[in-house]
Amino acid sequence: MADWQNIGPADMLSDGAMREVRVDQETLLLARVEGRYYATQGLCPHLRAHLARGQLRGAVVTCPAHSSQFDVTDGHNIAWIEGLPGLVRGVAQALTNQRLVLEQVTA
C-alpha cells in the first residue's frame, strides 16, 4: 500500500480500542494506544484469525484463536501459540519468522 488513505475521523477510536478496517484488498487492524493510531495486518499469521476479535491490553493484541500476542506499535511477536512447549514454540517462531506489517498512522 503506497498511498495514504482516509479511513475515518481522527476520533473514531477511543484510547485502548481497536477495530478491523478494509483498505483496497487488505484487512487491517487499527488500534489507538496512548493517543496514537497504529495500523497493522488484521489477520494473525498463524491461521489468519481476525485480530480485532481478540483483546488489546496496552499495546499488545492477543489472537482470539490461539492466544499468540503481537505488539501493535512495531509488529513483533511477543508470545507464540499459548501452551506449546518451549522447544516446539521456538521452532514455530523460527519457521514462521513473520512480523506483522506495521505503519504508524498519524491522527
Backbone as JSON Lines, residues from 0, in Angstrom:
{"i":0,"aa":"M","n":[0.86,-1.16,0.0],"ca":[0.0,0.0,0.0],"c":[0.91,1.23,0.0]}
{"i":1,"aa":"A","n":[0.95,1.95,-1.08],"ca":[1.88,3.06,-1.22],"c":[1.26,4.4,-0.85]}
{"i":2,"aa":"D","n":[-0.02,4.54,-0.93],"ca":[-0.68,5.82,-0.69],"c":[-1.4,5.83,0.64]}
{"i":3,"aa":"W","n":[-1.45,7.03,1.27],"ca":[-2.25,7.22,2.47],"c":[-3.71,7.23,2.08]}
{"i":4,"aa":"Q","n":[-4.53,6.63,2.9],"ca":[-5.96,6.59,2.63],"c":[-6.72,7.03,3.89]}
{"i":5,"aa":"N","n":[-7.74,7.83,3.69],"ca":[-8.58,8.25,4.8],"c":[-9.54,7.12,5.14]}
{"i":6,"aa":"I","n":[-9.49,6.68,6.4],"ca":[-10.39,5.59,6.8],"c":[-11.4,6.02,7.84]}
{"i":7,"aa":"G","n":[-11.34,7.28,8.25],"ca":[-12.31,7.78,9.2],"c":[-11.79,9.0,9.94]}
{"i":8,"aa":"P","n":[-12.62,9.56,10.81],"ca":[-12.22,10.76,11.56],"c":[-11.15,10.43,12.6]}
{"i":9,"aa":"A","n":[-10.4,11.45,12.99],"ca":[-9.29,11.27,13.94],"c":[-9.76,10.73,15.29]}
{"i":10,"aa":"D","n":[-11.02,10.94,15.63],"ca":[-11.52,10.46,16.93],"c":[-12.38,9.21,16.8]}
{"i":11,"aa":"M","n":[-12.18,8.43,15.75],"ca":[-13.03,7.26,15.5],"c":[-12.85,6.15,16.54]}
{"i":12,"aa":"L","n":[-11.72,6.14,17.25],"ca":[-11.49,5.14,18.29],"c":[-11.12,5.84,19.59]}
{"i":13,"aa":"S","n":[-11.62,5.33,20.68],"ca":[-11.17,5.83,21.98],"c":[-9.84,5.16,22.31]}
{"i":14,"aa":"D","n":[-9.1,5.75,23.22],"ca":[-7.81,5.2,23.59],"c":[-7.99,3.78,24.13]}
{"i":15,"aa":"G","n":[-7.16,2.85,23.68],"ca":[-7.24,1.47,24.11],"c":[-8.2,0.63,23.3]}
{"i":16,"aa":"A","n":[-8.77,1.2,22.24],"ca":[-9.73,0.47,21.41],"c":[-9.07,0.07,20.09]}
{"i":17,"aa":"M","n":[-9.68,-0.9,19.41],"ca":[-9.21,-1.34,18.1],"c":[-10.4,-1.76,17.27]}
{"i":18,"aa":"R","n":[-10.2,-1.81,15.96],"ca":[-11.23,-2.3,15.06],"c":[-10.61,-2.72,13.75]}
{"i":19,"aa":"E","n":[-11.31,-3.55,13.04],"ca":[-10.86,-4.01,11.73],"c":[-11.35,-3.04,10.67]}
{"i":20,"aa":"V","n":[-10.48,-2.73,9.72],"ca":[-10.85,-1.89,8.59],"c":[-10.36,-2.55,7.32]}
{"i":21,"aa":"R","n":[-11.05,-2.27,6.21],"ca":[-10.64,-2.77,4.9],"c":[-10.16,-1.6,4.07]}
{"i":22,"aa":"V","n":[-8.98,-1.74,3.5],"ca":[-8.44,-0.74,2.6],"c":[-8.0,-1.49,1.35]}
{"i":23,"aa":"D","n":[-8.61,-1.14,0.24],"ca":[-8.39,-1.88,-1.01],"c":[-8.7,-3.35,-0.73]}
{"i":24,"aa":"Q","n":[-7.76,-4.23,-0.93],"ca":[-8.0,-5.66,-0.7],"c":[-7.39,-6.15,0.62]}
{"i":25,"aa":"E","n":[-6.95,-5.22,1.45],"ca":[-6.26,-5.58,2.69],"c":[-7.18,-5.48,3.91]}
{"i":26,"aa":"T","n":[-7.06,-6.45,4.81],"ca":[-7.72,-6.41,6.11],"c":[-6.7,-5.89,7.1]}
{"i":27,"aa":"L","n":[-7.0,-4.77,7.73],"ca":[-6.07,-4.14,8.67],"c":[-6.68,-4.06,10.06]}
{"i":28,"aa":"L","n":[-5.82,-4.04,11.05],"ca":[-6.22,-3.79,12.42],"c":[-5.79,-2.37,12.75]}
{"i":29,"aa":"L","n":[-6.73,-1.54,13.15],"ca":[-6.44,-0.18,13.57],"c":[-6.58,-0.14,15.08]}
{"i":30,"aa":"A","n":[-5.55,0.34,15.76],"ca":[-5.56,0.4,17.23],"c":[-5.12,1.79,17.67]}
{"i":31,"aa":"R","n":[-5.71,2.26,18.77],"ca":[-5.3,3.53,19.36],"c":[-4.7,3.24,20.72]}
{"i":32,"aa":"V","n":[-3.42,3.58,20.87],"ca":[-2.67,3.31,22.09],"c":[-2.01,4.61,22.54]}
{"i":33,"aa":"E","n":[-2.34,5.05,23.75],"ca":[-1.79,6.27,24.32],"c":[-1.92,7.45,23.35]}
{"i":34,"aa":"G","n":[-3.1,7.56,22.74],"ca":[-3.4,8.69,21.87],"c":[-2.86,8.61,20.46]}
{"i":35,"aa":"R","n":[-2.14,7.55,20.13],"ca":[-1.59,7.39,18.78],"c":[-2.26,6.22,18.08]}
{"i":36,"aa":"Y","n":[-2.45,6.36,16.78],"ca":[-3.04,5.3,15.98],"c":[-1.94,4.44,15.36]}
{"i":37,"aa":"Y","n":[-2.21,3.13,15.31],"ca":[-1.32,2.18,14.65],"c":[-2.16,1.29,13.75]}
{"i":38,"aa":"A","n":[-1.63,0.97,12.58],"ca":[-2.3,0.06,11.65],"c":[-1.35,-1.1,11.37]}
{"i":39,"aa":"T","n":[-1.89,-2.29,11.44],"ca":[-1.1,-3.49,11.19],"c":[-1.97,-4.49,10.45]}
{"i":40,"aa":"Q","n":[-1.39,-5.58,9.98],"ca":[-2.22,-6.55,9.28],"c":[-3.29,-7.05,10.25]}
{"i":41,"aa":"G","n":[-4.48,-7.27,9.74],"ca":[-5.6,-7.61,10.59],"c":[-5.79,-9.09,10.83]}
{"i":42,"aa":"L","n":[-4.98,-9.93,10.17],"ca":[-5.13,-11.37,10.3],"c":[-3.87,-11.96,10.91]}
{"i":43,"aa":"C","n":[-4.05,-12.82,11.89],"ca":[-2.92,-13.49,12.53],"c":[-2.16,-14.33,11.49]}
{"i":44,"aa":"P","n":[-0.82,-14.29,11.5],"ca":[-0.06,-15.07,10.52],"c":[-0.15,-16.58,10.73]}
{"i":45,"aa":"H","n":[-0.69,-17.03,11.86],"ca":[-0.8,-18.46,12.12],"c":[-1.93,-19.09,11.3]}
{"i":46,"aa":"L","n":[-3.17,-18.8,11.66],"ca":[-4.31,-19.36,10.93],"c":[-5.25,-18.27,10.41]}
{"i":47,"aa":"R","n":[-4.73,-17.06,10.32],"ca":[-5.44,-15.92,9.73],"c":[-6.72,-15.54,10.49]}
{"i":48,"aa":"A","n":[-6.72,-15.74,11.79],"ca":[-7.84,-15.29,12.62],"c":[-7.88,-13.76,12.62]}
{"i":49,"aa":"H","n":[-9.05,-13.19,12.75],"ca":[-9.23,-11.74,12.77],"c":[-8.79,-11.2,14.13]}
{"i":50,"aa":"L","n":[-7.67,-10.46,14.13],"ca":[-7.11,-9.95,15.39],"c":[-8.04,-8.98,16.11]}
{"i":51,"aa":"A","n":[-8.9,-8.29,15.38],"ca":[-9.84,-7.35,16.01],"c":[-10.83,-8.06,16.92]}
{"i":52,"aa":"R","n":[-10.97,-9.36,16.76],"ca":[-11.86,-10.14,17.63],"c":[-11.14,-10.57,18.91]}
{"i":53,"aa":"G","n":[-9.85,-10.27,19.0],"ca":[-9.06,-10.6,20.18],"c":[-9.14,-9.5,21.21]}
{"i":54,"aa":"Q","n":[-8.13,-9.43,22.06],"ca":[-8.09,-8.43,23.12],"c":[-6.87,-7.55,22.95]}
{"i":55,"aa":"L","n":[-7.06,-6.26,23.24],"ca":[-5.96,-5.31,23.24],"c":[-5.74,-4.86,24.68]}
{"i":56,"aa":"R","n":[-4.55,-5.13,25.19],"ca":[-4.16,-4.68,26.54],"c":[-2.88,-3.88,26.38]}
{"i":57,"aa":"G","n":[-2.98,-2.59,26.63],"ca":[-1.85,-1.71,26.36],"c":[-1.6,-1.73,24.86]}
{"i":58,"aa":"A","n":[-0.4,-2.07,24.46],"ca":[-0.05,-2.13,23.04],"c":[-0.02,-3.57,22.52]}
{"i":59,"aa":"V","n":[-0.51,-4.52,23.31],"ca":[-0.43,-5.93,22.94],"c":[-1.8,-6.47,22.54]}
{"i":60,"aa":"V","n":[-1.87,-6.99,21.31],"ca":[-3.11,-7.63,20.85],"c":[-2.92,-9.14,20.96]}
{"i":61,"aa":"T","n":[-3.95,-9.82,21.49],"ca":[-3.93,-11.27,21.64],"c":[-4.88,-11.88,20.63]}
{"i":62,"aa":"C","n":[-4.36,-12.82,19.84],"ca":[-5.16,-13.5,18.83],"c":[-6.31,-14.27,19.49]}
{"i":63,"aa":"P","n":[-7.53,-14.16,18.95],"ca":[-8.66,-14.86,19.55],"c":[-8.64,-16.37,19.32]}
{"i":64,"aa":"A","n":[-7.86,-16.84,18.35],"ca":[-7.87,-18.26,18.02],"c":[-6.89,-19.08,18.85]}
{"i":65,"aa":"H","n":[-5.66,-18.58,19.0],"ca":[-4.64,-19.39,19.66],"c":[-3.81,-18.61,20.68]}
{"i":66,"aa":"S","n":[-4.24,-17.39,21.01],"ca":[-3.61,-16.58,22.05],"c":[-2.19,-16.11,21.74]}
{"i":67,"aa":"S","n":[-1.77,-16.14,20.47],"ca":[-0.5,-15.53,20.12],"c":[-0.63,-14.03,20.38]}
{"i":68,"aa":"Q","n":[0.48,-13.38,20.73],"ca":[0.43,-11.96,21.07],"c":[1.42,-11.18,20.23]}
{"i":69,"aa":"F","n":[0.99,-9.97,19.82],"ca":[1.79,-9.09,18.99],"c":[1.73,-7.67,19.54]}
{"i":70,"aa":"D","n":[2.85,-6.96,19.44],"ca":[2.92,-5.56,19.83],"c":[2.48,-4.73,18.63]}
{"i":71,"aa":"V","n":[1.39,-3.96,18.76],"ca":[0.88,-3.2,17.62],"c":[1.75,-2.0,17.27]}
{"i":72,"aa":"T","n":[2.66,-1.6,18.18],"ca":[3.49,-0.43,17.88],"c":[4.64,-0.73,16.94]}
{"i":73,"aa":"D","n":[5.09,-1.99,16.9],"ca":[6.18,-2.33,15.98],"c":[5.99,-3.69,15.3]}
{"i":74,"aa":"G","n":[4.94,-4.41,15.65],"ca":[4.59,-5.65,14.96],"c":[5.29,-6.9,15.46]}
{"i":75,"aa":"H","n":[6.18,-6.81,16.43],"ca":[6.9,-8.03,16.8],"c":[6.04,-8.98,17.61]}
{"i":76,"aa":"N","n":[6.36,-10.26,17.47],"ca":[5.67,-11.31,18.2],"c":[6.19,-11.35,19.63]}
{"i":77,"aa":"I","n":[5.27,-11.28,20.58],"ca":[5.63,-11.31,22.0],"c":[5.53,-12.73,22.54]}
{"i":78,"aa":"A","n":[4.47,-13.42,22.19],"ca":[4.27,-14.79,22.65],"c":[3.59,-15.57,21.55]}
{"i":79,"aa":"W","n":[4.14,-16.72,21.22],"ca":[3.55,-17.55,20.18],"c":[2.52,-18.45,20.8]}
{"i":80,"aa":"I","n":[1.86,-19.23,20.04],"ca":[0.72,-20.07,20.41],"c":[0.82,-20.57,21.86]}
{"i":81,"aa":"E","n":[-0.15,-20.15,22.67],"ca":[-0.17,-20.49,24.09],"c":[-0.19,-22.0,24.29]}
{"i":82,"aa":"G","n":[0.57,-22.46,25.24],"ca":[0.54,-23.87,25.61],"c":[1.56,-24.73,24.89]}
{"i":83,"aa":"L","n":[2.28,-24.2,23.89],"ca":[3.3,-25.01,23.23],"c":[4.51,-25.12,24.14]}
{"i":84,"aa":"P","n":[5.12,-26.31,24.22],"ca":[6.35,-26.44,24.99],"c":[7.43,-25.54,24.4]}
{"i":85,"aa":"G","n":[8.4,-25.13,25.22],"ca":[9.42,-24.17,24.81],"c":[10.11,-24.47,23.49]}
{"i":86,"aa":"L","n":[10.61,-25.7,23.29],"ca":[11.32,-26.04,22.07],"c":[10.4,-25.98,20.86]}
{"i":87,"aa":"V","n":[9.2,-26.52,20.97],"ca":[8.24,-26.5,19.87],"c":[7.85,-25.06,19.53]}
{"i":88,"aa":"R","n":[7.65,-24.24,20.56],"ca":[7.31,-22.83,20.35],"c":[8.43,-22.12,19.6]}
{"i":89,"aa":"G","n":[9.68,-22.4,19.99],"ca":[10.83,-21.79,19.32],"c":[10.91,-22.18,17.86]}
{"i":90,"aa":"V","n":[10.66,-23.44,17.57],"ca":[10.66,-23.9,16.17],"c":[9.53,-23.24,15.4]}
{"i":91,"aa":"A","n":[8.35,-23.14,16.0],"ca":[7.21,-22.49,15.32],"c":[7.53,-21.04,15.01]}
{"i":92,"aa":"Q","n":[8.16,-20.34,15.96],"ca":[8.53,-18.94,15.73],"c":[9.57,-18.83,14.63]}
{"i":93,"aa":"A","n":[10.56,-19.71,14.63],"ca":[11.62,-19.66,13.62],"c":[11.07,-19.95,12.24]}
{"i":94,"aa":"L","n":[10.17,-20.94,12.13],"ca":[9.6,-21.27,10.83],"c":[8.7,-20.17,10.3]}
{"i":95,"aa":"T","n":[7.94,-19.57,11.18],"ca":[7.05,-18.51,10.73],"c":[7.85,-17.25,10.43]}
{"i":96,"aa":"N","n":[8.7,-16.84,11.38],"ca":[9.57,-15.68,11.22],"c":[8.83,-14.52,10.57]}
{"i":97,"aa":"Q","n":[7.61,-14.27,10.99],"ca":[6.82,-13.2,10.42],"c":[6.58,-12.13,11.46]}
{"i":98,"aa":"R","n":[6.76,-10.91,11.02],"ca":[6.36,-9.77,11.84],"c":[5.14,-9.17,11.18]}
{"i":99,"aa":"L","n":[4.27,-8.67,11.97],"ca":[3.11,-8.01,11.42],"c":[3.56,-6.76,10.67]}
{"i":100,"aa":"V","n":[3.01,-6.56,9.48],"ca":[3.34,-5.37,8.71],"c":[2.71,-4.19,9.42]}
{"i":101,"aa":"L","n":[3.51,-3.18,9.69],"ca":[3.04,-2.1,10.55],"c":[3.37,-0.75,9.96]}
{"i":102,"aa":"E","n":[2.42,0.13,10.01],"ca":[2.64,1.52,9.66],"c":[1.99,2.35,10.76]}
{"i":103,"aa":"Q","n":[2.7,3.35,11.22],"ca":[2.1,4.24,12.2],"c":[1.21,5.19,11.45]}
{"i":104,"aa":"V","n":[0.02,5.38,11.92],"ca":[-0.95,6.28,11.29],"c":[-1.03,7.53,12.14]}
{"i":105,"aa":"T","n":[-0.85,8.66,11.53],"ca":[-0.96,9.91,12.29],"c":[-2.4,10.38,12.29]}
{"i":106,"aa":"A","n":[-2.79,10.96,13.4],"ca":[-4.17,11.45,13.55],"c":[-4.35,12.77,12.83]}
